[in-house]
Coordinates of C-alpha atoms in Angstrom, one line a residue:
M1 CA 93.2 83.7 72.5
S2 CA 90.4 82.7 69.7
T3 CA 86.7 82.7 70.9
G4 CA 86.1 80.2 68.4
T5 CA 86.2 78.9 64.8
A6 CA 89.1 80.9 62.9
G7 CA 88.0 83.8 61.1
T8 CA 86.8 84.1 57.8
A9 CA 86.2 86.4 54.8
D10 CA 82.9 87.1 52.8
P11 CA 83.0 86.5 49.0
S12 CA 84.7 90.1 48.8
G13 CA 87.4 89.8 50.8
Q14 CA 86.3 91.3 53.8
P15 CA 86.6 90.0 57.0
T16 CA 83.0 88.8 58.3
E17 CA 81.3 90.5 61.6
A18 CA 82.1 87.4 63.7
A19 CA 85.7 87.9 62.7
G20 CA 86.0 91.0 63.5
R21 CA 84.6 90.8 67.2
R22 CA 87.1 88.0 68.0
R23 CA 89.6 90.3 67.1
E24 CA 88.2 92.8 69.6
Q25 CA 87.6 90.5 71.8
R26 CA 91.5 89.3 71.7
G27 CA 92.3 93.0 72.0
W28 CA 90.0 93.4 74.9
Y29 CA 91.5 90.4 76.6
F30 CA 94.5 92.2 77.0
Y31 CA 93.2 95.1 79.0
D32 CA 92.6 92.7 81.9
F33 CA 96.5 91.5 81.1
A34 CA 97.8 95.1 81.3
C35 CA 96.2 96.9 84.6
S36 CA 95.3 93.2 86.7
V37 CA 99.3 93.4 87.8
Y38 CA 98.4 96.8 89.5
S39 CA 95.9 95.3 91.6
T40 CA 97.6 92.2 92.4
S41 CA 101.5 93.2 93.0
V42 CA 100.4 97.1 94.0
V43 CA 97.3 96.7 96.0
T44 CA 96.7 93.4 97.2
V45 CA 100.6 92.8 97.8
F46 CA 103.5 95.3 98.3
L47 CA 101.6 98.7 98.9
G48 CA 99.5 97.8 102.0
P49 CA 102.4 96.5 104.4
Y50 CA 105.0 99.0 102.5
L51 CA 102.9 102.0 103.0
T52 CA 101.9 101.1 106.6
S53 CA 105.8 100.8 107.3
I54 CA 106.3 103.9 106.1
A55 CA 103.5 105.6 107.9
K56 CA 104.7 103.6 111.4
A57 CA 108.3 105.1 110.9
A58 CA 106.4 108.9 110.3
A59 CA 104.1 108.0 113.3
D60 CA 104.3 110.0 116.6
P61 CA 105.1 108.1 119.7
D62 CA 101.1 106.5 120.0
G63 CA 101.6 105.5 116.6
Y64 CA 99.5 108.0 114.7
V65 CA 100.4 110.1 111.9
H66 CA 98.2 113.4 111.2
P67 CA 97.6 114.0 107.4
L68 CA 96.0 117.5 107.2
G69 CA 95.7 117.2 111.2
I70 CA 94.1 114.4 111.5
P71 CA 94.9 111.9 113.7
V72 CA 95.1 108.7 112.0
R73 CA 96.2 105.3 113.4
A74 CA 99.4 104.1 111.0
G75 CA 98.0 100.6 110.6
S76 CA 94.5 101.8 109.3
L77 CA 96.0 104.5 106.8
F78 CA 96.3 102.2 103.9
A79 CA 92.3 101.2 104.5
Y80 CA 91.5 104.6 104.7
T81 CA 93.2 105.9 101.8
V82 CA 91.6 103.1 99.5
S83 CA 88.4 104.7 100.9
V84 CA 89.1 108.0 99.5
S85 CA 90.3 106.9 96.4
I86 CA 87.3 105.3 95.8
I87 CA 85.1 108.4 96.6
V88 CA 87.5 110.1 94.2
A89 CA 86.2 107.8 91.4
V90 CA 82.6 108.2 92.2
L91 CA 83.0 112.0 91.2
V92 CA 84.8 111.4 88.4
M93 CA 83.0 108.0 86.3
P94 CA 79.8 109.9 85.7
V95 CA 81.4 112.9 83.9
V96 CA 83.9 110.3 82.0
G97 CA 80.9 107.5 81.2
A98 CA 78.6 110.6 80.2
A99 CA 81.6 111.6 77.9
A100 CA 81.5 108.0 76.2
D101 CA 78.2 107.8 75.3
R102 CA 77.7 111.1 74.3
T103 CA 80.6 111.2 71.5
G104 CA 81.1 107.1 71.1
R105 CA 84.7 108.2 71.8
K106 CA 85.3 105.7 74.6
K107 CA 89.0 104.8 73.2
P108 CA 90.7 108.0 74.1
L109 CA 88.9 108.3 77.3
L110 CA 90.2 104.9 78.2
A111 CA 93.9 105.8 77.0
A112 CA 93.9 109.0 79.3
A113 CA 92.8 107.1 82.5
A114 CA 94.9 104.1 81.9
Y115 CA 98.3 106.4 81.2
T116 CA 97.3 108.4 84.4
G117 CA 97.0 105.4 86.6
A118 CA 100.1 104.1 84.9
T119 CA 102.3 106.8 85.8
A120 CA 101.1 107.1 89.4
T121 CA 102.0 103.8 89.9
A122 CA 105.4 104.1 88.1
C123 CA 106.1 107.2 90.3
M124 CA 105.6 105.0 93.5
F125 CA 109.2 103.9 93.1
F126 CA 110.0 107.9 94.8
L127 CA 108.1 106.5 97.8
E128 CA 110.6 106.4 100.8
G129 CA 111.3 107.6 104.4
H130 CA 108.5 109.5 106.0
R131 CA 106.7 110.2 102.4
Y132 CA 104.0 108.4 103.4
L133 CA 101.8 111.5 102.3
L134 CA 102.9 111.0 98.8
G135 CA 102.1 107.3 98.9
V136 CA 98.6 108.6 99.8
F137 CA 98.5 110.9 97.0
L138 CA 99.8 108.6 94.4
L139 CA 97.5 105.4 95.7
I140 CA 94.8 107.8 95.3
V141 CA 95.5 108.6 91.9
A142 CA 96.5 105.4 90.9
N143 CA 93.3 104.1 92.0
A144 CA 90.8 106.2 91.1
S145 CA 92.5 106.1 87.7
I146 CA 91.9 102.2 87.1
S147 CA 88.0 102.7 88.1
V148 CA 87.3 104.9 85.4
S149 CA 89.3 102.7 82.9
M150 CA 87.4 99.6 84.1
A151 CA 84.2 101.4 83.6
L152 CA 85.1 102.2 80.2
Y153 CA 86.9 98.9 79.5
N154 CA 83.4 97.1 80.7
A155 CA 81.5 99.2 78.4
Y156 CA 82.7 97.3 75.5
L157 CA 81.3 94.2 76.7
P158 CA 77.9 94.6 75.3
Q159 CA 79.5 95.4 72.3
I160 CA 81.9 93.1 71.2
A161 CA 80.1 90.2 72.5
T162 CA 76.7 88.5 71.8
P163 CA 74.8 87.5 74.8
E164 CA 75.4 83.7 74.6
E165 CA 79.3 84.8 74.2
R166 CA 78.9 87.2 77.3
D167 CA 79.9 84.4 80.1
A168 CA 83.0 83.2 78.3
V169 CA 84.2 86.1 77.1
S170 CA 84.1 87.9 80.4
S171 CA 85.5 84.8 81.9
R172 CA 88.8 84.7 79.7
G173 CA 89.3 88.6 80.1
W174 CA 89.7 87.6 84.0
A175 CA 91.8 84.5 82.9
F176 CA 93.7 86.9 81.4
G177 CA 94.4 89.6 84.0
Y178 CA 94.9 86.3 86.6
T179 CA 97.7 84.8 83.8
S180 CA 99.6 88.6 84.0
G181 CA 99.2 88.5 87.4
A182 CA 100.9 85.3 88.3
L183 CA 103.5 85.9 85.7
V184 CA 104.6 89.4 87.3
L185 CA 104.7 87.4 90.8
V186 CA 107.2 85.2 90.0
L187 CA 109.2 88.1 88.5
N188 CA 108.4 90.0 91.8
L189 CA 109.0 87.1 93.9
A190 CA 112.8 85.9 92.1
L191 CA 113.8 89.6 92.5
Y192 CA 112.5 90.4 96.2
T193 CA 114.1 87.4 97.6
G194 CA 117.2 87.6 95.5
H195 CA 117.5 91.2 96.0
D196 CA 121.0 90.9 97.9
S197 CA 122.7 89.3 95.0
F198 CA 121.3 92.0 92.6
G199 CA 122.8 94.8 95.1
L200 CA 119.5 96.1 96.0
S201 CA 118.2 96.5 99.7
E202 CA 114.6 95.1 100.7
S203 CA 113.1 98.4 100.6
D204 CA 114.6 98.9 97.2
A205 CA 113.4 95.8 95.9
V206 CA 109.7 96.7 97.1
R207 CA 109.6 99.8 95.2
I208 CA 110.9 98.5 91.7
C209 CA 108.1 95.7 91.8
I210 CA 105.5 98.3 92.6
A211 CA 106.8 100.5 90.1
S212 CA 107.3 98.0 87.1
A213 CA 103.7 97.4 87.7
G214 CA 103.1 100.6 86.2
V215 CA 105.5 100.1 83.0
W216 CA 103.5 96.9 82.3
W217 CA 100.1 98.4 82.9
G218 CA 101.2 101.3 80.3
A219 CA 103.4 98.9 77.7
F220 CA 100.4 96.1 77.6
A221 CA 97.7 98.9 77.1
L222 CA 98.7 99.8 74.0
V223 CA 96.9 96.3 72.4
P224 CA 93.4 97.0 73.4
L225 CA 94.1 100.7 72.1
R226 CA 94.7 99.4 68.9
R227 CA 92.0 96.7 68.6
L228 CA 89.1 98.3 69.7
R229 CA 87.4 100.7 67.9
D230 CA 84.4 103.1 68.7
R231 CA 81.2 103.2 67.7
R232 CA 79.2 106.1 66.2
V233 CA 76.5 107.9 68.0
A234 CA 73.5 109.8 66.7
P235 CA 74.5 113.2 67.1
G236 CA 72.7 115.8 69.7
G237 CA 72.7 116.6 73.3
D238 CA 74.8 119.2 75.4
G239 CA 78.6 118.9 75.7
A240 CA 79.4 115.5 77.0
V241 CA 81.8 116.8 79.7
G242 CA 79.5 119.8 80.6
S243 CA 76.6 117.8 81.2
G244 CA 78.1 114.8 83.2
W245 CA 76.3 115.5 86.6
R246 CA 73.0 116.0 84.5
Q247 CA 73.5 112.8 82.7
L248 CA 74.2 110.9 86.0
M249 CA 70.9 112.3 87.1
A250 CA 69.4 111.3 84.1
T251 CA 70.9 107.8 84.1
L252 CA 69.6 107.2 87.8
R253 CA 66.5 108.4 86.5
D254 CA 66.5 106.0 83.6
M255 CA 67.5 103.1 85.9
R256 CA 64.3 103.7 88.2
R257 CA 62.3 102.6 84.8
H258 CA 64.4 99.0 85.4
P259 CA 64.0 98.7 88.7
L260 CA 65.0 94.9 88.5
T261 CA 68.7 96.3 87.1
L262 CA 68.8 98.4 90.0
A263 CA 68.3 95.5 92.3
F264 CA 71.1 93.5 91.0
L265 CA 73.2 96.9 90.9
L266 CA 72.4 96.9 94.8
A267 CA 73.0 93.1 95.6
Y268 CA 76.4 93.5 93.8
L269 CA 77.3 96.7 95.4
V270 CA 77.0 94.9 99.0
Y271 CA 78.9 91.4 98.0
N272 CA 81.2 92.7 95.8
D273 CA 82.5 95.6 98.7
G274 CA 83.4 92.5 100.8
I275 CA 85.2 91.1 97.9
Q276 CA 87.1 94.3 96.9
T277 CA 88.0 94.4 100.8
V278 CA 89.3 90.9 101.1
I279 CA 91.7 91.7 98.1
S280 CA 92.8 95.2 98.9
Q281 CA 93.5 94.1 103.1
A282 CA 94.5 90.6 102.5
S283 CA 98.7 91.4 102.5
L284 CA 97.8 93.7 105.4
Y285 CA 96.3 91.0 107.5
G286 CA 98.7 88.5 106.7
S287 CA 101.7 90.2 107.7
E288 CA 100.2 92.6 110.4
E289 CA 98.0 89.8 112.1
L290 CA 99.7 86.5 111.4
G291 CA 103.1 87.6 111.2
L292 CA 103.9 86.0 107.8
D293 CA 107.0 87.7 105.9
Q294 CA 106.7 89.0 102.8
T295 CA 108.0 86.2 100.7
T296 CA 105.0 84.0 102.2
L297 CA 102.3 86.9 101.2
I298 CA 104.3 86.8 97.5
T299 CA 103.7 83.1 97.0
A300 CA 100.3 82.8 98.3
V301 CA 99.0 85.6 96.3
L302 CA 101.0 83.7 93.2
L303 CA 98.7 80.9 94.4
V304 CA 95.7 82.7 94.3
Q305 CA 96.5 84.0 90.7
V306 CA 97.1 80.4 89.2
L307 CA 93.9 79.1 90.7
A308 CA 91.6 82.3 89.9
V309 CA 92.8 81.5 85.9
A310 CA 91.2 77.7 86.0
G311 CA 88.9 79.5 88.7
A312 CA 87.1 81.6 86.7
L313 CA 87.0 79.3 83.4
G314 CA 85.5 76.6 85.3
M315 CA 83.1 79.1 86.9
G316 CA 82.0 80.0 83.3
R317 CA 81.9 76.6 82.4
L318 CA 79.4 75.9 85.2
A319 CA 77.3 79.1 84.4
R320 CA 76.4 77.4 81.3
L321 CA 75.0 74.4 83.0
Y322 CA 73.4 76.0 85.8
G323 CA 73.0 79.8 85.7
A324 CA 75.4 83.0 86.3
K325 CA 73.0 83.5 88.7
H326 CA 73.1 80.3 90.7
T327 CA 76.9 79.9 90.3
I328 CA 77.7 83.5 91.5
L329 CA 75.4 82.5 94.6
G330 CA 77.1 79.6 95.7
S331 CA 80.5 81.2 95.4
L332 CA 79.1 84.0 97.8
A333 CA 78.9 80.7 100.3
V334 CA 82.3 79.9 99.9
W335 CA 83.4 83.4 100.5
T336 CA 81.4 83.6 103.4
L337 CA 83.4 80.1 104.8
I338 CA 86.4 81.9 103.6
L339 CA 86.1 85.1 106.2
A340 CA 85.2 82.7 109.2
A341 CA 88.2 80.4 108.4
A342 CA 90.3 83.6 108.4
Y343 CA 88.8 84.8 111.9
V344 CA 90.5 81.9 113.2
L345 CA 93.8 81.1 111.6
P346 CA 96.5 80.4 113.7
A347 CA 99.3 83.1 113.3
G348 CA 102.5 82.0 112.1
A349 CA 101.1 79.3 110.2
P350 CA 101.9 79.7 106.5
V351 CA 100.3 76.5 105.5
F352 CA 96.6 77.0 106.6
F353 CA 97.1 80.3 105.0
Y354 CA 98.1 79.1 101.6
T355 CA 94.9 76.5 102.1
L356 CA 92.8 80.2 102.6
A357 CA 94.5 81.7 99.2
A358 CA 93.8 78.5 97.4
A359 CA 90.1 78.5 98.0
I360 CA 89.9 82.8 97.8
G361 CA 91.8 81.6 94.0
L362 CA 88.8 79.1 93.2
V363 CA 86.1 81.6 93.7
M364 CA 87.4 85.1 93.3
G365 CA 87.8 85.3 89.3
G366 CA 84.5 83.5 88.8
S367 CA 82.6 85.5 91.2
Q368 CA 83.6 89.2 89.6
A369 CA 83.4 88.0 85.7
L370 CA 80.1 86.3 85.8
S371 CA 78.6 89.4 87.5
R372 CA 80.1 91.5 84.9
S373 CA 78.4 89.6 82.1
L374 CA 75.4 88.9 84.5
F375 CA 75.0 92.6 84.3
S376 CA 75.8 92.9 80.7
H377 CA 72.3 91.6 79.9
L378 CA 70.8 93.9 82.4
V379 CA 71.7 97.0 80.3
P380 CA 69.8 99.2 77.5
R381 CA 70.9 99.2 74.4
G382 CA 73.0 102.7 73.2
K383 CA 73.5 103.2 77.6
E384 CA 76.3 101.1 78.3
A385 CA 79.3 103.4 79.2
E386 CA 76.8 105.3 81.6
Y387 CA 75.4 101.9 82.9
F388 CA 78.6 100.5 83.5
S389 CA 80.1 103.5 84.7
A390 CA 77.3 102.9 87.7
Y391 CA 78.4 99.4 87.9
E392 CA 82.0 100.1 88.0
M393 CA 80.9 102.8 91.1
S394 CA 79.4 99.3 92.7
D395 CA 82.5 97.2 91.2
R396 CA 85.3 99.6 92.6
G397 CA 83.5 102.9 93.2
L398 CA 81.0 102.5 95.8
S399 CA 83.3 99.5 97.4
W400 CA 84.6 102.0 99.9
L401 CA 82.3 101.3 103.0
G402 CA 84.5 98.0 103.7
P403 CA 87.6 99.1 103.9
L404 CA 86.4 102.3 105.8
V405 CA 84.7 99.1 108.0
F406 CA 87.8 97.5 108.0
G407 CA 89.9 100.3 108.9
I408 CA 87.7 101.9 112.0
G409 CA 87.4 98.2 113.1
Y410 CA 91.5 98.1 113.4
Q411 CA 91.1 101.9 115.0
L412 CA 88.9 101.1 117.9
T413 CA 90.2 97.9 118.6
G414 CA 93.5 97.4 117.5
S415 CA 92.9 93.7 116.1
Y416 CA 92.6 93.2 112.2
R417 CA 90.6 89.7 113.4
D418 CA 87.8 91.9 114.2
A419 CA 88.1 93.8 111.4
I420 CA 87.9 91.2 109.3
L421 CA 84.8 89.5 110.8
S422 CA 82.2 92.2 109.8
L423 CA 83.1 91.8 106.0
V424 CA 80.4 88.1 106.5
L425 CA 77.9 90.4 106.4
F426 CA 78.9 91.9 103.1
F427 CA 78.7 88.1 101.6
A428 CA 75.5 86.9 103.4
L429 CA 73.4 90.4 102.5
G430 CA 74.8 90.4 99.1
A431 CA 73.6 86.9 98.4
V432 CA 70.1 87.5 100.0
L433 CA 69.2 90.6 97.8
L434 CA 71.0 88.4 94.8
A435 CA 68.6 85.6 95.4
R436 CA 65.7 88.1 95.2
V437 CA 66.4 89.5 91.4
P438 CA 64.3 87.8 88.6
V439 CA 67.0 87.8 86.3
R440 CA 65.4 86.2 83.4
A441 CA 62.9 88.9 83.9
A442 CA 65.2 91.8 84.2
V443 CA 66.7 91.1 81.1
A444 CA 63.7 90.9 79.4
A445 CA 62.7 94.6 80.8
A446 CA 65.8 95.8 79.7
G447 CA 64.8 94.8 75.9
N448 CA 67.3 92.3 75.4
P449 CA 67.3 88.9 74.1
V450 CA 66.7 86.4 77.2
P451 CA 69.8 83.7 77.0
E452 CA 68.6 80.1 77.1
R453 CA 70.4 79.8 80.6
I454 CA 71.5 83.0 82.9

């Protein structure tokens, strides 16, 4: 996908800087295209209900499993595992971010994280019977890997796009991701609904759908790994990996010098926790609380993917008119209404569930894409990977609280409706915190040029 006019060359025949930048942008989009299938098919659609069914099969007569001797209600296992995976990512990301910034070699680290996650996802094919612990382990590895890889991927954005381009480039990246998610969900739907004609059991079809996401992730990750290029950095400093935690502390101290950047991160941490929890727990809510079948859940998420493409691009256009901050605030108001509607949604009513899915699709991509591009303006030059590691902790790495609250809510009440109601607080508080951030002053304080509209 082009981001502007066709590439040109200077009189010597060498590509212009703008043409080279567009080539990298096109490659960069394809990492969203590669890994979004994991988020959509695995986390959002199949793995929550499937892992829960395996845990229930292994549970004691009271409905509890006992990983490491800890009694856990089978219906809460998936939410707790998501929380643990995110904590693991928190421990790894500072080291990787420091290594990337100190060496300037983000691409090998991106490749390592991508293929670790893709391999773990492909190995979920072997998840069956009572092997819920295998599912827990592979989910932790895959979720932590995608978090690390996204921190590195996002850190390229300030390097491959000018300030005026970033809203559009970030939105196109999300649109690529939602496009791939929709395409693979169509294939998943065909395999799942026709599993008998393929000679497969329902469980076999689910395991193939999950594992194929890992294969897709690994295959299309080759495109950005060929197109993106690393930048040289000034030599000096300690060894990158050994100094990762010292670098994290230095990054946090440095962020104290940019309190407005830190204020945005806090707001994003809160409202994105709600977004990530809705994404990861939606299918579980639909199957367990609303009694919807897997075909309904797949088609609903497919609807989300299709509309999210339009939503991401449409909100990118709104940002050009009203600024990213005001557009994000509008999306948070819609998220709050969505959760209120989900709480009163009647069981066994797919039409209402589809309506809710459509609303989610229209705001999900845009709210995330614009948050990413807005943060890119608040990062001091030369600190991209470190700051985007902190951002990724907010995006995925510190989004453990929502799933934990959701899991505890179900553990205590046995009702997913009570659990989902608590998520309204994340969007309401996040909106209040974001509204208090003077973003133009924050961009200037970070030493970056202030766009005409932000």
